[in-house]
Amino acid sequence: MTSRRPVSNTSRRSASNTSRRSASNTSRRSVLAVPGSNPRMIEKAKGLAADEIFLDLEDAVAPAAKAAARANIVAALNSDGWGSQIRVVRVNDWSTEYTYADVIAVVEGAGAHLDALLLPKVTDGGQVQALDLLLTQLEKAHGLEVGRIGIEPQIENAIGLRNIDAIATASPRVQTLVFGPADFMASINMRTLVVGEQPEGYEPGDAYHHIYMAILLAARAHGLQAIDGPYLAVRDIDGFRRNAARTAALGFDGKWVLHPDQITACNEIFSPRQADYDRAEEILDAYAFHTSAAGGARGAVMLGDEMIDEASAKMAQVIADKGRAAGMARTTCFDPPSDDEK
């Protein structure tokens, strides 16, 4: 039986809230990219509703501005005004001369206020391990909790996708796998200049489906989150919604946003619909009751017009976890049936 009234999720959440920063129960629906060279944009980002904000030292910062951008980022991370956003810095990739200095400057200067480093253009697990080792040395040297700063590897080329399982398992710090579409498209010689849309001539279908599924399967196999890359036409919200809906439907946890106007749409698309969230919580409550001794210790029962069993509960758990991470509130409640109704 189901009744409609607001329901607290406190008791259900307590078991899954042991670590806000863990990959499995942290909401990363919207991941806002902010140039580290622009203090005004960084300050504005603090008050936005993105789940994660990454301050960029890579593509969004010119070589001559990287040193100043490091100082901007350290000052911003140490300043007040942040909300509950996950705070991340994207360093430069290991093939450049900037990476070690990025990591040292940011962790030495603001490691206590940093949740993760985003490592771009990852090609193998050794690059993740190298970052792990450097982070460990810095944490020990500066009295920081060893292992707390996470790593978000970004898959941006063909060899990285081929080595994705090694990348995903290279360090316990790895929290997400992130798709970088523009560089990836270039790496495979895809014939298009538009990021986020299908290449001309590939219709119908989705030219990116194999890439998406490879990233998603690796993430799920290793307990990580899967994050889609950006949609570059920042003023085209309808196009953004269309693009985001594809990976949300597959099961991705979130997507990059490049402009504040994309945040609301992104949070909506990567959150369950209210009716789906309510139904998922009801299924979990009903299954827990009916499989208990008080409920008759049955494995398959009717909930309304639908039969539910263990598989139903597993599917419901996915939706419920996403809703809880997004801070959704229930509007319905499961009422156990009376003895006459069982």
PDB file of N, CA and C in Angstrom, residues 96-166:
ATOM      1  N   THR A  96      53.302  17.165 -20.797  1.00  0.00           N
ATOM      2  CA  THR A  96      53.724  18.564 -20.786  1.00  0.00           C
ATOM      3  C   THR A  96      54.782  18.800 -19.710  1.00  0.00           C
ATOM      4  N   GLU A  97      55.333  19.996 -19.694  1.00  0.00           N
ATOM      5  CA  GLU A  97      56.294  20.377 -18.663  1.00  0.00           C
ATOM      6  C   GLU A  97      55.643  21.011 -17.447  1.00  0.00           C
ATOM      7  N   TYR A  98      54.296  21.058 -17.421  1.00  0.00           N
ATOM      8  CA  TYR A  98      53.591  21.801 -16.377  1.00  0.00           C
ATOM      9  C   TYR A  98      53.060  20.941 -15.240  1.00  0.00           C
ATOM     10  N   THR A  99      52.919  19.648 -15.449  1.00  0.00           N
ATOM     11  CA  THR A  99      52.122  18.830 -14.540  1.00  0.00           C
ATOM     12  C   THR A  99      52.641  18.834 -13.109  1.00  0.00           C
ATOM     13  N   TYR A 100      53.929  18.530 -12.934  1.00  0.00           N
ATOM     14  CA  TYR A 100      54.461  18.418 -11.568  1.00  0.00           C
ATOM     15  C   TYR A 100      54.310  19.729 -10.815  1.00  0.00           C
ATOM     16  N   ALA A 101      54.533  20.851 -11.512  1.00  0.00           N
ATOM     17  CA  ALA A 101      54.417  22.151 -10.852  1.00  0.00           C
ATOM     18  C   ALA A 101      52.970  22.463 -10.516  1.00  0.00           C
ATOM     19  N   ASP A 102      52.033  22.059 -11.387  1.00  0.00           N
ATOM     20  CA  ASP A 102      50.606  22.229 -11.079  1.00  0.00           C
ATOM     21  C   ASP A 102      50.257  21.526  -9.778  1.00  0.00           C
ATOM     22  N   VAL A 103      50.635  20.254  -9.693  1.00  0.00           N
ATOM     23  CA  VAL A 103      50.259  19.437  -8.541  1.00  0.00           C
ATOM     24  C   VAL A 103      50.896  19.982  -7.267  1.00  0.00           C
ATOM     25  N   ILE A 104      52.183  20.285  -7.326  1.00  0.00           N
ATOM     26  CA  ILE A 104      52.880  20.772  -6.130  1.00  0.00           C
ATOM     27  C   ILE A 104      52.284  22.092  -5.663  1.00  0.00           C
ATOM     28  N   ALA A 105      52.073  23.013  -6.580  1.00  0.00           N
ATOM     29  CA  ALA A 105      51.558  24.331  -6.194  1.00  0.00           C
ATOM     30  C   ALA A 105      50.178  24.228  -5.560  1.00  0.00           C
ATOM     31  N   VAL A 106      49.303  23.455  -6.158  1.00  0.00           N
ATOM     32  CA  VAL A 106      47.921  23.386  -5.680  1.00  0.00           C
ATOM     33  C   VAL A 106      47.831  22.628  -4.359  1.00  0.00           C
ATOM     34  N   VAL A 107      48.523  21.501  -4.242  1.00  0.00           N
ATOM     35  CA  VAL A 107      48.419  20.697  -3.022  1.00  0.00           C
ATOM     36  C   VAL A 107      49.175  21.358  -1.867  1.00  0.00           C
ATOM     37  N   GLU A 108      50.352  21.899  -2.138  1.00  0.00           N
ATOM     38  CA  GLU A 108      51.068  22.621  -1.080  1.00  0.00           C
ATOM     39  C   GLU A 108      50.280  23.831  -0.606  1.00  0.00           C
ATOM     40  N   GLY A 109      49.659  24.528  -1.554  1.00  0.00           N
ATOM     41  CA  GLY A 109      48.994  25.771  -1.209  1.00  0.00           C
ATOM     42  C   GLY A 109      47.593  25.629  -0.669  1.00  0.00           C
ATOM     43  N   ALA A 110      46.873  24.579  -1.112  1.00  0.00           N
ATOM     44  CA  ALA A 110      45.453  24.483  -0.735  1.00  0.00           C
ATOM     45  C   ALA A 110      44.965  23.050  -0.651  1.00  0.00           C
ATOM     46  N   GLY A 111      45.845  22.113  -0.337  1.00  0.00           N
ATOM     47  CA  GLY A 111      45.463  20.701  -0.316  1.00  0.00           C
ATOM     48  C   GLY A 111      44.344  20.379   0.648  1.00  0.00           C
ATOM     49  N   ALA A 112      44.254  21.117   1.740  1.00  0.00           N
ATOM     50  CA  ALA A 112      43.204  20.852   2.731  1.00  0.00           C
ATOM     51  C   ALA A 112      41.820  21.204   2.208  1.00  0.00           C
ATOM     52  N   HIS A 113      41.757  21.989   1.152  1.00  0.00           N
ATOM     53  CA  HIS A 113      40.469  22.424   0.599  1.00  0.00           C
ATOM     54  C   HIS A 113      40.226  21.846  -0.794  1.00  0.00           C
ATOM     55  N   LEU A 114      40.949  20.801  -1.140  1.00  0.00           N
ATOM     56  CA  LEU A 114      40.881  20.191  -2.463  1.00  0.00           C
ATOM     57  C   LEU A 114      40.319  18.785  -2.354  1.00  0.00           C
ATOM     58  N   ASP A 115      39.344  18.468  -3.180  1.00  0.00           N
ATOM     59  CA  ASP A 115      38.732  17.136  -3.137  1.00  0.00           C
ATOM     60  C   ASP A 115      39.353  16.158  -4.128  1.00  0.00           C
ATOM     61  N   ALA A 116      39.788  16.654  -5.291  1.00  0.00           N
ATOM     62  CA  ALA A 116      40.338  15.747  -6.299  1.00  0.00           C
ATOM     63  C   ALA A 116      41.124  16.537  -7.328  1.00  0.00           C
ATOM     64  N   LEU A 117      41.982  15.822  -8.052  1.00  0.00           N
ATOM     65  CA  LEU A 117      42.657  16.364  -9.224  1.00  0.00           C
ATOM     66  C   LEU A 117      42.128  15.646 -10.461  1.00  0.00           C
ATOM     67  N   LEU A 118      41.844  16.406 -11.472  1.00  0.00           N
ATOM     68  CA  LEU A 118      41.403  15.873 -12.756  1.00  0.00           C
ATOM     69  C   LEU A 118      42.618  15.770 -13.662  1.00  0.00           C
ATOM     70  N   LEU A 119      42.938  14.562 -14.082  1.00  0.00           N
ATOM     71  CA  LEU A 119      44.121  14.317 -14.907  1.00  0.00           C
ATOM     72  C   LEU A 119      43.698  14.083 -16.350  1.00  0.00           C
ATOM     73  N   PRO A 120      44.048  14.988 -17.260  1.00  0.00           N
ATOM     74  CA  PRO A 120      43.588  14.857 -18.651  1.00  0.00           C
ATOM     75  C   PRO A 120      44.477  13.940 -19.487  1.00  0.00           C
ATOM     76  N   LYS A 121      43.916  13.529 -20.624  1.00  0.00           N
ATOM     77  CA  LYS A 121      44.653  12.793 -21.660  1.00  0.00           C
ATOM     78  C   LYS A 121      45.401  11.580 -21.109  1.00  0.00           C
ATOM     79  N   VAL A 122      44.744  10.838 -20.236  1.00  0.00           N
ATOM     80  CA  VAL A 122      45.372   9.662 -19.630  1.00  0.00           C
ATOM     81  C   VAL A 122      45.442   8.547 -20.675  1.00  0.00           C
ATOM     82  N   THR A 123      46.624   7.954 -20.801  1.00  0.00           N
ATOM     83  CA  THR A 123      46.789   6.884 -21.784  1.00  0.00           C
ATOM     84  C   THR A 123      47.028   5.525 -21.159  1.00  0.00           C
ATOM     85  N   ASP A 124      47.462   5.482 -19.893  1.00  0.00           N
ATOM     86  CA  ASP A 124      47.699   4.188 -19.246  1.00  0.00           C
ATOM     87  C   ASP A 124      47.666   4.341 -17.737  1.00  0.00           C
ATOM     88  N   GLY A 125      47.622   3.200 -17.061  1.00  0.00           N
ATOM     89  CA  GLY A 125      47.534   3.220 -15.615  1.00  0.00           C
ATOM     90  C   GLY A 125      48.751   3.817 -14.939  1.00  0.00           C
ATOM     91  N   GLY A 126      49.908   3.749 -15.587  1.00  0.00           N
ATOM     92  CA  GLY A 126      51.119   4.292 -14.993  1.00  0.00           C
ATOM     93  C   GLY A 126      51.037   5.788 -14.747  1.00  0.00           C
ATOM     94  N   GLN A 127      50.311   6.509 -15.597  1.00  0.00           N
ATOM     95  CA  GLN A 127      50.169   7.951 -15.392  1.00  0.00           C
ATOM     96  C   GLN A 127      49.346   8.254 -14.143  1.00  0.00           C
ATOM     97  N   VAL A 128      48.341   7.440 -13.886  1.00  0.00           N
ATOM     98  CA  VAL A 128      47.552   7.596 -12.669  1.00  0.00           C
ATOM     99  C   VAL A 128      48.399   7.252 -11.452  1.00  0.00           C
ATOM    100  N   GLN A 129      49.184   6.194 -11.544  1.00  0.00           N
ATOM    101  CA  GLN A 129      50.041   5.804 -10.430  1.00  0.00           C
ATOM    102  C   GLN A 129      51.082   6.879 -10.121  1.00  0.00           C
ATOM    103  N   ALA A 130      51.609   7.523 -11.164  1.00  0.00           N
ATOM    104  CA  ALA A 130      52.585   8.585 -10.947  1.00  0.00           C
ATOM    105  C   ALA A 130      51.960   9.742 -10.170  1.00  0.00           C
ATOM    106  N   LEU A 131      50.728  10.094 -10.517  1.00  0.00           N
ATOM    107  CA  LEU A 131      50.042  11.162  -9.788  1.00  0.00           C
ATOM    108  C   LEU A 131      49.753  10.740  -8.356  1.00  0.00           C
ATOM    109  N   ASP A 132      49.368   9.494  -8.165  1.00  0.00           N
ATOM    110  CA  ASP A 132      49.124   8.967  -6.820  1.00  0.00           C
ATOM    111  C   ASP A 132      50.381   9.088  -5.966  1.00  0.00           C
ATOM    112  N   LEU A 133      51.525   8.693  -6.496  1.00  0.00           N
ATOM    113  CA  LEU A 133      52.766   8.750  -5.735  1.00  0.00           C
ATOM    114  C   LEU A 133      53.125  10.182  -5.359  1.00  0.00           C
ATOM    115  N   LEU A 134      52.990  11.114  -6.301  1.00  0.00           N
ATOM    116  CA  LEU A 134      53.294  12.507  -6.016  1.00  0.00           C
ATOM    117  C   LEU A 134      52.340  13.067  -4.968  1.00  0.00           C
ATOM    118  N   LEU A 135      51.058  12.742  -5.084  1.00  0.00           N
ATOM    119  CA  LEU A 135      50.088  13.194  -4.090  1.00  0.00           C
ATOM    120  C   LEU A 135      50.428  12.648  -2.702  1.00  0.00           C
ATOM    121  N   THR A 136      50.794  11.387  -2.627  1.00  0.00           N
ATOM    122  CA  THR A 136      51.127  10.782  -1.337  1.00  0.00           C
ATOM    123  C   THR A 136      52.311  11.490  -0.688  1.00  0.00           C
ATOM    124  N   GLN A 137      53.336  11.786  -1.467  1.00  0.00           N
ATOM    125  CA  GLN A 137      54.491  12.494  -0.925  1.00  0.00           C
ATOM    126  C   GLN A 137      54.096  13.873  -0.408  1.00  0.00           C
ATOM    127  N   LEU A 138      53.284  14.569  -1.162  1.00  0.00           N
ATOM    128  CA  LEU A 138      52.863  15.907  -0.759  1.00  0.00           C
ATOM    129  C   LEU A 138      51.980  15.867   0.487  1.00  0.00           C
ATOM    130  N   GLU A 139      51.073  14.902   0.532  1.00  0.00           N
ATOM    131  CA  GLU A 139      50.207  14.778   1.709  1.00  0.00           C
ATOM    132  C   GLU A 139      51.032  14.503   2.962  1.00  0.00           C
ATOM    133  N   LYS A 140      52.002  13.607   2.860  1.00  0.00           N
ATOM    134  CA  LYS A 140      52.850  13.303   4.011  1.00  0.00           C
ATOM    135  C   LYS A 140      53.672  14.521   4.426  1.00  0.00           C
ATOM    136  N   ALA A 141      54.199  15.229   3.448  1.00  0.00           N
ATOM    137  CA  ALA A 141      55.064  16.365   3.741  1.00  0.00           C
ATOM    138  C   ALA A 141      54.311  17.529   4.388  1.00  0.00           C
ATOM    139  N   HIS A 142      53.008  17.622   4.103  1.00  0.00           N
ATOM    140  CA  HIS A 142      52.250  18.783   4.578  1.00  0.00           C
ATOM    141  C   HIS A 142      51.174  18.415   5.597  1.00  0.00           C
ATOM    142  N   GLY A 143      51.271  17.224   6.156  1.00  0.00           N
ATOM    143  CA  GLY A 143      50.377  16.841   7.234  1.00  0.00           C
ATOM    144  C   GLY A 143      48.934  16.648   6.803  1.00  0.00           C
ATOM    145  N   LEU A 144      48.720  16.281   5.558  1.00  0.00           N
ATOM    146  CA  LEU A 144      47.371  16.036   5.046  1.00  0.00           C
ATOM    147  C   LEU A 144      47.046  14.550   5.154  1.00  0.00           C
ATOM    148  N   GLU A 145      45.779  14.243   5.230  1.00  0.00           N
ATOM    149  CA  GLU A 145      45.349  12.840   5.287  1.00  0.00           C
ATOM    150  C   GLU A 145      45.748  12.130   3.999  1.00  0.00           C
ATOM    151  N   VAL A 146      46.525  11.085   4.118  1.00  0.00           N
ATOM    152  CA  VAL A 146      47.018  10.387   2.935  1.00  0.00           C
ATOM    153  C   VAL A 146      45.880   9.645   2.237  1.00  0.00           C
ATOM    154  N   GLY A 147      45.726   9.916   0.976  1.00  0.00           N
ATOM    155  CA  GLY A 147      44.711   9.238   0.170  1.00  0.00           C
ATOM    156  C   GLY A 147      43.394   9.966   0.049  1.00  0.00           C
ATOM    157  N   ARG A 148      43.231  11.086   0.792  1.00  0.00           N
ATOM    158  CA  ARG A 148      41.934  11.775   0.748  1.00  0.00           C
ATOM    159  C   ARG A 148      41.683  12.465  -0.585  1.00  0.00           C
ATOM    160  N   ILE A 149      42.705  13.006  -1.209  1.00  0.00           N
ATOM    161  CA  ILE A 149      42.541  13.712  -2.491  1.00  0.00           C
ATOM    162  C   ILE A 149      42.352  12.681  -3.593  1.00  0.00           C
ATOM    163  N   GLY A 150      41.235  12.774  -4.279  1.00  0.00           N
ATOM    164  CA  GLY A 150      40.918  11.797  -5.314  1.00  0.00           C
ATOM    165  C   GLY A 150      41.557  12.129  -6.654  1.00  0.00           C
ATOM    166  N   ILE A 151      41.384  11.206  -7.590  1.00  0.00           N
ATOM    167  CA  ILE A 151      41.865  11.386  -8.964  1.00  0.00           C
ATOM    168  C   ILE A 151      40.712  11.098  -9.918  1.00  0.00           C
ATOM    169  N   GLU A 152      40.546  11.982 -10.906  1.00  0.00           N
ATOM    170  CA  GLU A 152      39.547  11.806 -11.946  1.00  0.00           C
ATOM    171  C   GLU A 152      40.258  11.705 -13.294  1.00  0.00           C
ATOM    172  N   PRO A 153      40.544  10.495 -13.782  1.00  0.00           N
ATOM    173  CA  PRO A 153      41.193  10.353 -15.081  1.00  0.00           C
ATOM    174  C   PRO A 153      40.234  10.729 -16.221  1.00  0.00           C
ATOM    175  N   GLN A 154      40.760  11.457 -17.198  1.00  0.00           N
ATOM    176  CA  GLN A 154      39.959  11.856 -18.352  1.00  0.00           C
ATOM    177  C   GLN A 154      40.416  11.062 -19.579  1.00  0.00           C
ATOM    178  N   ILE A 155      39.465  10.381 -20.198  1.00  0.00           N
ATOM    179  CA  ILE A 155      39.746   9.545 -21.366  1.00  0.00           C
ATOM    180  C   ILE A 155      39.543  10.392 -22.612  1.00  0.00           C
ATOM    181  N   GLU A 156      40.644  10.678 -23.328  1.00  0.00           N
ATOM    182  CA  GLU A 156      40.576  11.624 -24.431  1.00  0.00           C
ATOM    183  C   GLU A 156      41.214  11.127 -25.719  1.00  0.00           C
ATOM    184  N   ASN A 157      41.572   9.850 -25.759  1.00  0.00           N
ATOM    185  CA  ASN A 157      42.174   9.330 -26.988  1.00  0.00           C
ATOM    186  C   ASN A 157      41.955   7.831 -27.077  1.00  0.00           C
ATOM    187  N   ALA A 158      42.266   7.288 -28.243  1.00  0.00           N
ATOM    188  CA  ALA A 158      41.989   5.884 -28.505  1.00  0.00           C
ATOM    189  C   ALA A 158      42.764   4.964 -27.567  1.00  0.00           C
ATOM    190  N   ILE A 159      44.030   5.265 -27.318  1.00  0.00           N
ATOM    191  CA  ILE A 159      44.824   4.374 -26.468  1.00  0.00           C
ATOM    192  C   ILE A 159      44.318   4.405 -25.032  1.00  0.00           C
ATOM    193  N   GLY A 160      43.835   5.566 -24.584  1.00  0.00           N
ATOM    194  CA  GLY A 160      43.267   5.631 -23.243  1.00  0.00           C
ATOM    195  C   GLY A 160      42.042   4.748 -23.105  1.00  0.00           C
ATOM    196  N   LEU A 161      41.205   4.731 -24.137  1.00  0.00           N
ATOM    197  CA  LEU A 161      40.015   3.881 -24.093  1.00  0.00           C
ATOM    198  C   LEU A 161      40.407   2.409 -24.103  1.00  0.00           C
ATOM    199  N   ARG A 162      41.420   2.062 -24.877  1.00  0.00           N
ATOM    200  CA  ARG A 162      41.895   0.682 -24.899  1.00  0.00           C
ATOM    201  C   ARG A 162      42.422   0.240 -23.537  1.00  0.00           C
ATOM    202  N   ASN A 163      42.991   1.157 -22.799  1.00  0.00           N
ATOM    203  CA  ASN A 163      43.594   0.823 -21.503  1.00  0.00           C
ATOM    204  C   ASN A 163      42.709   1.205 -20.329  1.00  0.00           C
ATOM    205  N   ILE A 164      41.423   1.333 -20.555  1.00  0.00           N
ATOM    206  CA  ILE A 164      40.552   1.935 -19.547  1.00  0.00           C
ATOM    207  C   ILE A 164      40.458   1.114 -18.260  1.00  0.00           C
ATOM    208  N   ASP A 165      40.516  -0.190 -18.340  1.00  0.00           N
ATOM    209  CA  ASP A 165      40.434  -0.983 -17.104  1.00  0.00           C
ATOM    210  C   ASP A 165      41.688  -0.805 -16.262  1.00  0.00           C
ATOM    211  N   ALA A 166      42.850  -0.734 -16.897  1.00  0.00           N
ATOM    212  CA  ALA A 166      44.083  -0.495 -16.159  1.00  0.00           C
ATOM    213  C   ALA A 166      44.069   0.888 -15.526  1.00  0.00           C
TER     214      ALA A 166
END
